[in-house]
Amino acid sequence: MLNLGHPSASWYAATAHALPPLPALDGETSADVCVVGAGYTGLGAALELASRGVSVVVLEAAQVGSGASGRNGGQVHAGQRNDQAWLEKTVGRDDAMALWKMSLDARSHLSALIAEHAIACDFTPGMIHARHKSGGEGEDLDHIEFMAARYGYHELEPIDEDALAEELGTGVYHGGTRDNGGGHLHPLNLALGLARAALARGATIHERSRARAWRREGGKIVVETAAGRVLCDQLILTGDGYLDELAGPQARARVMPINNFVLATEPLGERAETIIRSDAAVADSRFVVNYFRKTPDGRLLFGGGENYRPGFPPDLPGFVRRHMLKIYPQLADVKVTHAWGGTLGITVHRSPFVRELAPGVRVAAGYSGQGVMLAPWFGKLLADAALGETGGVELLSRLPTPPFPGGRLLRWPLTVAGLSWYAMRDRL
């Protein structure tokens, strides 16, 4: 089991619009649908179901948003995790087109949720993709033209090396692209806002109620916790990198948990005006991505580095700070006030794993870093499927998510070796 618990060391937790504690499950209860996990996917499903008059119980192992949904970089990227050219080659043009439309629906859905439920999560538009190696200008221009001509997406524009250096306040990058359709937000407050909305619509959420197992019994699905159980007709499993054994061998073979880390500096004062002048979010092109943005109070929030084993680095602030200073050496005298980590799920091709595992039992995991925008919408699609509207889940189930190589015993060391090799190439 990787790290789980309230993200108390995070800037997000320090600035959260906290919910009152929600009671743990004690005894037996029943619902039309049981949802495991109170992150974006689970809360998105619960909100949709409750809004449609369906009784729904959410079981959360720790607190709302305590997993990846409350710990991530808060970046909202357009599209699926894989680019459209890759999707066309892999699943064909028709499905690629449908997946692109789905991503636009997901973005619109996220915006609508924030507006309808007055979720104060500081959404800020603008996303910059920065190239860490030279020579990619032509590929950037080809991609911009491809997305405009084939998909009618006109939100991308190129940024040359000098303009990017002026924008970001660092000269380490070699140009890139700006996506005006992306942005960033406060991820924990988004999760808490979704929970408030679901509760207001009639959903029940039990914190500190880890689902330990599920089984069929007398025509019902029974979900067990340490202190109780839920009897339901449909089961939705979420939790991404925290799923453990609950989703069974099919998911375990295809979704691997990894840890990623973030820090927040003290407020930068006047220096904040020289860094990311447009207040966009930034992600670079490294295999182990550096991602960063400013907070409303003028801090730099910087994500960098990851590991592939249980546990976080002992000196977590120092671990991330080394990555930050490679981009912003001028911040060497700035204090780090918060540092935290979280666990996310990845798949071999970085495509999400969405499946019906058994009649009435569905799972979504393996967002591979693209969950902020996609997960609330995928939660809605899982809710739709629980009510017999399966088109969205069926489309996602066609995405290739092969097992990691090596089987149960060797998949971890083989995958870690492969990921470490690609991470090493970033430094060459």
Coordinates of C-alpha atoms in Angstrom, one line a residue:
M1 CA 0.0 0.0 0.0
L2 CA 1.4 3.4 -1.0
N3 CA 0.9 6.6 1.0
L4 CA -2.6 7.5 1.9
G5 CA -4.0 10.0 4.4
H6 CA -5.0 13.6 4.5
P7 CA -2.6 15.8 2.6
S8 CA -1.9 17.9 5.7
A9 CA 1.6 19.0 4.4
S10 CA 0.2 20.5 1.2
W11 CA -0.6 24.1 0.4
Y12 CA -3.9 22.8 -0.9
A13 CA -4.9 21.5 2.5
A14 CA -3.8 24.7 4.1
T15 CA -6.1 26.7 1.8
A16 CA -9.0 24.2 1.6
H17 CA -12.7 25.0 2.0
A18 CA -13.0 22.1 4.3
L19 CA -16.0 19.9 4.8
P20 CA -17.1 18.9 8.3
P21 CA -16.0 15.3 9.0
L22 CA -18.3 12.7 7.4
P23 CA -19.3 9.7 9.5
A24 CA -17.7 6.3 8.9
L25 CA -20.0 3.4 7.8
D26 CA -21.2 1.6 10.8
G27 CA -23.4 -1.4 10.2
E28 CA -25.4 -2.4 7.1
T29 CA -26.9 0.0 4.5
S30 CA -28.3 -0.3 1.0
A31 CA -28.3 1.8 -2.1
D32 CA -29.0 1.5 -5.8
V33 CA -25.3 2.2 -6.5
C34 CA -22.2 2.0 -4.3
V35 CA -19.2 4.1 -5.3
V36 CA -15.7 3.3 -3.9
G37 CA -13.5 6.4 -3.7
A38 CA -14.3 10.1 -3.1
G39 CA -12.1 11.6 -5.7
Y40 CA -13.1 13.3 -8.9
T41 CA -14.4 10.1 -10.6
G42 CA -16.3 8.8 -7.6
L43 CA -17.8 12.2 -6.8
G44 CA -18.6 12.9 -10.4
A45 CA -20.5 9.6 -10.5
A46 CA -22.3 10.2 -7.2
L47 CA -23.3 13.7 -8.2
E48 CA -24.8 12.5 -11.5
L49 CA -26.6 9.6 -9.9
A50 CA -28.0 11.7 -7.0
S51 CA -29.1 14.4 -9.4
R52 CA -31.1 11.8 -11.3
G53 CA -32.8 10.5 -8.2
V54 CA -30.7 7.4 -7.7
S55 CA -29.7 6.4 -4.2
V56 CA -25.9 6.3 -3.9
V57 CA -23.4 5.6 -1.1
V58 CA -19.8 6.6 -1.5
L59 CA -17.1 4.8 0.6
E60 CA -13.9 6.7 1.1
A61 CA -10.8 5.1 2.7
A62 CA -9.6 8.4 4.2
Q63 CA -11.1 11.8 3.6
V64 CA -12.7 13.4 0.5
G65 CA -10.0 14.3 -1.9
S66 CA -7.2 12.7 0.1
G67 CA -5.9 10.8 -2.9
A68 CA -4.6 12.1 -6.2
S69 CA -7.6 14.4 -6.6
G70 CA -6.5 16.5 -3.7
R71 CA -2.8 16.4 -4.3
N72 CA -2.1 16.9 -8.0
G73 CA -0.7 19.9 -9.9
G74 CA -4.2 21.2 -10.7
Q75 CA -3.5 21.4 -14.5
V76 CA -6.3 21.2 -17.0
H77 CA -5.1 19.8 -20.3
A78 CA -7.2 19.7 -23.5
G79 CA -7.7 16.3 -25.1
Q80 CA -7.0 12.8 -23.9
R81 CA -3.7 11.8 -22.4
N82 CA -2.4 10.6 -25.8
D83 CA -2.4 13.1 -28.7
Q84 CA -4.9 12.7 -31.5
A85 CA -2.3 11.5 -34.1
W86 CA -1.4 8.6 -31.9
L87 CA -5.1 7.8 -31.2
E88 CA -5.9 7.8 -35.0
K89 CA -3.1 5.3 -35.6
T90 CA -4.1 3.2 -32.6
V91 CA -7.9 3.1 -32.6
G92 CA -8.8 4.5 -36.0
R93 CA -10.0 7.9 -37.1
D94 CA -13.7 7.5 -36.1
D95 CA -12.9 6.5 -32.5
A96 CA -10.2 9.1 -32.3
M97 CA -12.7 11.8 -33.4
A98 CA -15.2 10.4 -30.8
L99 CA -12.5 10.6 -28.1
W100 CA -11.7 14.2 -29.0
K101 CA -15.4 15.1 -28.8
M102 CA -15.5 13.3 -25.4
S103 CA -12.6 15.5 -24.2
L104 CA -14.4 18.6 -25.3
D105 CA -17.5 17.4 -23.4
A106 CA -15.3 16.7 -20.4
R107 CA -13.9 20.3 -20.4
S108 CA -17.4 21.8 -20.9
H109 CA -18.7 19.5 -18.1
L110 CA -16.0 20.6 -15.7
S111 CA -16.7 24.3 -16.4
A112 CA -20.4 23.7 -15.9
L113 CA -19.9 21.9 -12.6
I114 CA -17.8 24.8 -11.3
A115 CA -20.4 27.4 -12.4
E116 CA -23.5 25.5 -11.4
H117 CA -22.3 24.6 -7.9
A118 CA -20.3 27.7 -7.3
I119 CA -17.1 25.8 -6.6
A120 CA -14.4 28.2 -5.5
C121 CA -11.4 26.5 -7.0
D122 CA -9.6 29.5 -8.6
F123 CA -9.8 28.3 -12.2
T124 CA -7.4 30.3 -14.3
P125 CA -7.1 29.8 -18.1
G126 CA -3.9 29.2 -20.0
M127 CA -1.6 26.2 -20.4
I128 CA 2.0 26.2 -21.8
H129 CA 3.8 23.2 -23.1
A130 CA 7.6 23.9 -22.9
R131 CA 10.2 22.0 -24.9
H132 CA 13.3 21.0 -22.9
K133 CA 15.3 20.1 -26.0
S134 CA 16.0 22.1 -29.2
G135 CA 14.9 21.3 -32.7
G136 CA 11.2 20.7 -32.2
E137 CA 9.8 23.8 -33.7
G138 CA 8.6 22.1 -36.9
E139 CA 6.8 19.4 -34.9
D140 CA 5.0 22.0 -32.9
L141 CA 3.8 23.8 -36.0
D142 CA 2.7 20.5 -37.6
H143 CA 0.7 19.7 -34.5
I144 CA -0.9 23.1 -34.4
E145 CA -1.9 22.8 -38.1
F146 CA -3.1 19.2 -37.7
M147 CA -5.4 20.1 -34.7
A148 CA -6.8 23.1 -36.5
A149 CA -7.4 21.4 -39.9
R150 CA -8.5 18.0 -38.7
Y151 CA -10.3 18.8 -35.4
G152 CA -11.2 22.4 -35.7
Y153 CA -9.2 23.2 -32.6
H154 CA -7.8 26.7 -32.9
E155 CA -6.7 27.3 -29.3
L156 CA -3.0 26.4 -29.9
E157 CA -0.3 28.9 -30.8
P158 CA 3.5 28.6 -31.0
I159 CA 5.9 30.4 -28.7
D160 CA 9.5 30.9 -29.8
E161 CA 12.5 30.5 -27.5
D162 CA 12.9 34.2 -26.7
A163 CA 9.2 34.8 -26.1
L164 CA 9.0 31.8 -23.8
A165 CA 12.0 32.9 -21.8
E166 CA 10.4 36.3 -21.3
E167 CA 7.1 34.7 -20.4
L168 CA 8.4 32.2 -17.9
G169 CA 11.4 34.0 -16.4
T170 CA 13.8 31.2 -17.3
G171 CA 16.0 30.5 -20.3
V172 CA 16.2 26.7 -20.0
Y173 CA 13.5 25.9 -22.6
H174 CA 13.6 26.0 -26.4
G175 CA 10.1 27.3 -27.2
G176 CA 6.8 25.5 -27.1
T177 CA 3.1 26.0 -27.5
R178 CA 0.3 27.8 -25.6
D179 CA -3.0 26.1 -25.3
N180 CA -5.7 28.7 -24.5
G181 CA -8.2 25.9 -24.0
G182 CA -6.3 24.6 -20.9
G183 CA -5.8 26.1 -17.5
H184 CA -5.3 25.3 -13.8
L185 CA -7.2 25.2 -10.6
H186 CA -7.1 24.3 -6.9
P187 CA -7.6 20.5 -7.1
L188 CA -8.6 19.8 -3.5
N189 CA -11.2 22.6 -3.5
L190 CA -12.6 21.1 -6.7
A191 CA -13.0 17.7 -5.0
L192 CA -14.5 19.3 -1.9
G193 CA -16.9 21.3 -4.0
L194 CA -18.0 18.2 -5.9
A195 CA -18.6 16.5 -2.6
R196 CA -20.7 19.4 -1.3
A197 CA -22.8 19.3 -4.5
A198 CA -23.3 15.5 -4.3
L199 CA -24.3 15.7 -0.6
A200 CA -26.8 18.5 -1.4
R201 CA -28.4 16.3 -4.1
G202 CA -28.9 13.5 -1.7
A203 CA -25.7 11.3 -1.9
T204 CA -24.3 9.7 1.2
I205 CA -20.5 9.8 1.7
H206 CA -18.7 7.8 4.4
E207 CA -15.2 8.8 5.2
R208 CA -12.7 6.5 7.0
S209 CA -14.6 3.5 5.4
R210 CA -12.1 1.6 3.3
A211 CA -13.8 -1.0 1.0
R212 CA -12.1 -4.3 1.7
A213 CA -13.8 -6.6 -0.6
W214 CA -17.0 -7.1 -2.7
R215 CA -19.0 -10.2 -3.7
R216 CA -22.4 -11.2 -5.0
E217 CA -24.9 -12.5 -2.5
G218 CA -28.6 -13.2 -3.0
G219 CA -28.9 -11.1 -6.2
K220 CA -27.1 -8.1 -4.6
I221 CA -23.5 -6.9 -4.7
V222 CA -22.1 -6.7 -1.2
V223 CA -19.3 -4.3 -0.4
E224 CA -17.5 -4.8 2.9
T225 CA -15.7 -2.4 5.2
A226 CA -14.1 -3.1 8.6
A227 CA -17.3 -1.9 10.4
G228 CA -20.1 -2.5 7.9
R229 CA -21.3 -3.3 4.5
V230 CA -23.3 -1.9 1.6
L231 CA -25.9 -3.9 -0.4
C232 CA -26.3 -2.5 -3.9
D233 CA -27.3 -3.3 -7.4
Q234 CA -24.4 -1.6 -9.2
L235 CA -20.8 -1.0 -8.1
I236 CA -18.4 1.7 -9.3
L237 CA -14.8 1.3 -8.4
T238 CA -12.5 4.4 -8.5
G239 CA -9.3 5.3 -6.7
D240 CA -6.8 5.3 -9.5
G241 CA -3.4 4.4 -8.0
Y242 CA -4.9 3.5 -4.6
L243 CA -7.2 0.7 -5.9
D244 CA -5.0 -2.1 -4.5
E245 CA -6.6 -5.5 -4.9
L246 CA -10.2 -4.3 -5.0
A247 CA -10.5 -4.2 -8.8
G248 CA -9.0 -7.7 -9.2
P249 CA -6.2 -9.1 -11.4
Q250 CA -7.4 -7.5 -14.6
A251 CA -7.0 -3.9 -13.3
R252 CA -3.9 -4.8 -11.2
A253 CA -2.0 -6.0 -14.2
R254 CA -2.8 -2.9 -16.2
V255 CA -2.7 0.0 -13.7
M256 CA 0.5 0.7 -11.8
P257 CA 0.8 3.2 -9.0
I258 CA 3.6 5.7 -9.0
N259 CA 4.4 8.6 -6.7
N260 CA 4.7 12.3 -7.8
F261 CA 5.8 15.3 -5.7
V262 CA 5.0 19.0 -5.4
L263 CA 6.2 22.0 -3.3
A264 CA 5.0 25.5 -2.7
T265 CA 7.3 28.4 -2.0
E266 CA 6.7 31.3 0.3
P267 CA 5.0 34.3 -1.5
L268 CA 7.5 35.7 -4.0
G269 CA 6.5 39.3 -3.7
E270 CA 7.6 41.5 -6.6
R271 CA 9.5 38.5 -8.1
A272 CA 6.3 36.8 -8.9
E273 CA 5.7 39.4 -11.6
T274 CA 8.8 38.1 -13.5
I275 CA 7.7 34.4 -13.5
I276 CA 4.9 33.1 -15.7
R277 CA 3.8 36.6 -16.6
S278 CA 0.4 35.4 -18.0
D279 CA -0.4 33.2 -15.0
A280 CA -0.7 30.1 -17.2
A281 CA 0.2 26.7 -16.0
V282 CA 3.4 25.1 -17.5
A283 CA 4.3 21.5 -18.2
D284 CA 7.6 20.6 -20.0
S285 CA 8.4 17.8 -22.4
R286 CA 10.5 15.6 -20.1
F287 CA 9.4 12.0 -19.6
V288 CA 9.3 12.9 -15.9
V289 CA 7.5 16.1 -16.3
N290 CA 8.2 19.3 -14.5
Y291 CA 5.0 21.3 -14.0
F292 CA 4.5 24.6 -12.3
R293 CA 2.3 27.6 -11.9
K294 CA 1.7 30.5 -9.5
T295 CA -0.9 30.6 -6.8
P296 CA -3.3 33.5 -6.2
D297 CA -1.1 34.7 -3.3
G298 CA 2.1 34.8 -5.5
R299 CA 3.8 31.5 -4.6
L300 CA 5.4 29.2 -7.1
L301 CA 3.8 25.7 -7.0
F302 CA 6.3 23.3 -8.6
G303 CA 5.9 19.6 -9.3
G304 CA 9.0 17.5 -10.2
G305 CA 10.4 14.1 -9.7
E306 CA 8.7 10.8 -9.0
N307 CA 9.5 7.4 -7.6
Y308 CA 8.2 3.9 -8.2
R309 CA 8.2 2.3 -4.8
P310 CA 6.2 2.5 -1.6
G311 CA 7.0 5.6 0.4
F312 CA 8.1 9.2 -0.3
P313 CA 11.7 10.5 -0.2
P314 CA 12.8 11.3 3.4
D315 CA 13.7 14.9 2.5
L316 CA 10.7 15.7 0.3
P317 CA 11.2 19.5 0.1
G318 CA 14.8 19.0 -0.9
F319 CA 14.0 16.4 -3.4
V320 CA 11.6 18.6 -5.3
R321 CA 13.6 21.8 -4.7
R322 CA 16.5 20.4 -6.7
H323 CA 14.2 20.1 -9.7
M324 CA 12.9 23.6 -9.2
L325 CA 16.3 25.2 -9.0
K326 CA 17.3 23.7 -12.4
I327 CA 14.5 25.8 -13.9
Y328 CA 14.6 28.8 -11.5
P329 CA 18.1 29.1 -10.0
Q330 CA 17.2 32.7 -9.0
L331 CA 14.9 31.2 -6.3
A332 CA 17.7 29.6 -4.3
D333 CA 17.1 32.0 -1.4
V334 CA 13.3 31.4 -1.4
K335 CA 11.8 29.3 1.4
V336 CA 9.8 26.2 0.7
T337 CA 6.7 26.3 3.0
H338 CA 4.9 23.1 1.9
A339 CA 5.9 19.9 0.2
W340 CA 3.8 16.8 -0.4
G341 CA 3.3 13.8 -2.6
G342 CA 0.6 11.7 -4.0
T343 CA 0.0 8.4 -5.8
L344 CA -1.4 8.2 -9.3
G345 CA -2.1 5.3 -11.6
I346 CA -0.4 4.9 -15.0
T347 CA -1.0 2.4 -17.8
V348 CA 1.4 1.1 -20.5
H349 CA 0.2 3.5 -23.2
R350 CA -1.1 6.1 -20.7
S351 CA -4.6 5.4 -21.9
P352 CA -7.2 5.2 -19.1
F353 CA -8.4 1.8 -18.0
V354 CA -12.2 1.8 -18.1
R355 CA -14.0 -1.6 -18.0
E356 CA -17.0 -3.5 -16.9
L357 CA -15.2 -6.1 -14.7
A358 CA -18.4 -8.2 -14.0
P359 CA -22.1 -7.6 -14.6
G360 CA -22.9 -4.3 -12.8
V361 CA -19.3 -3.7 -11.6
R362 CA -17.3 -1.0 -13.5
V363 CA -13.9 0.6 -12.9
A364 CA -12.1 3.7 -14.1
A365 CA -8.4 4.2 -13.3
G366 CA -5.0 4.9 -14.9
Y367 CA -5.5 8.5 -15.9
S368 CA -1.7 8.9 -16.1
G369 CA -1.8 12.5 -15.1
Q370 CA -4.9 13.6 -17.1
G371 CA -7.5 13.2 -14.4
V372 CA -8.4 16.8 -13.5
M373 CA -10.4 17.3 -16.6
L374 CA -11.4 13.8 -17.6
A375 CA -12.2 12.2 -14.2
P376 CA -15.4 14.1 -13.4
W377 CA -16.7 13.3 -16.8
F378 CA -15.7 9.7 -16.6
G379 CA -17.6 9.5 -13.3
K380 CA -20.7 10.8 -15.2
L381 CA -20.1 8.1 -17.9
L382 CA -19.9 5.4 -15.2
A383 CA -23.1 6.7 -13.7
D384 CA -24.8 6.6 -17.1
A385 CA -23.6 3.1 -17.6
A386 CA -25.0 2.1 -14.2
L387 CA -28.4 3.3 -15.6
G388 CA -28.0 1.4 -18.8
E389 CA -26.5 4.1 -21.0
T390 CA -23.2 2.4 -21.8
G391 CA -22.0 4.2 -25.0
G392 CA -19.3 6.3 -23.3
V393 CA -17.9 3.4 -21.3
E394 CA -17.9 1.1 -24.4
L395 CA -15.9 3.7 -26.3
L396 CA -13.3 4.0 -23.6
S397 CA -13.1 0.3 -23.2
R398 CA -11.7 0.1 -26.8
L399 CA -8.6 2.0 -25.8
P400 CA -5.6 -0.3 -25.6
T401 CA -4.5 -1.0 -22.1
P402 CA -2.3 -4.1 -22.2
P403 CA -0.8 -5.6 -19.0
F404 CA 2.5 -4.4 -17.9
P405 CA 5.2 -7.0 -18.8
G406 CA 6.5 -9.6 -16.4
G407 CA 3.4 -11.0 -14.7
R408 CA 2.6 -10.6 -11.0
L409 CA 6.2 -11.3 -9.8
L410 CA 8.3 -9.4 -12.4
R411 CA 6.0 -6.5 -13.6
W412 CA 7.2 -4.1 -10.9
P413 CA 10.9 -4.5 -11.3
L414 CA 10.7 -4.6 -15.1
T415 CA 8.5 -1.5 -15.2
V416 CA 10.6 0.4 -12.8
A417 CA 13.7 -0.4 -14.9
G418 CA 11.9 0.9 -18.0
L419 CA 10.6 4.1 -16.4
S420 CA 14.1 4.7 -14.9
W421 CA 15.7 4.4 -18.3
Y422 CA 13.3 7.0 -19.9
A423 CA 13.9 9.3 -16.9
M424 CA 17.6 9.0 -17.4
R425 CA 17.2 10.0 -21.0
D426 CA 15.8 13.3 -19.8
R427 CA 19.3 14.1 -18.4
L428 CA 21.2 13.2 -21.6

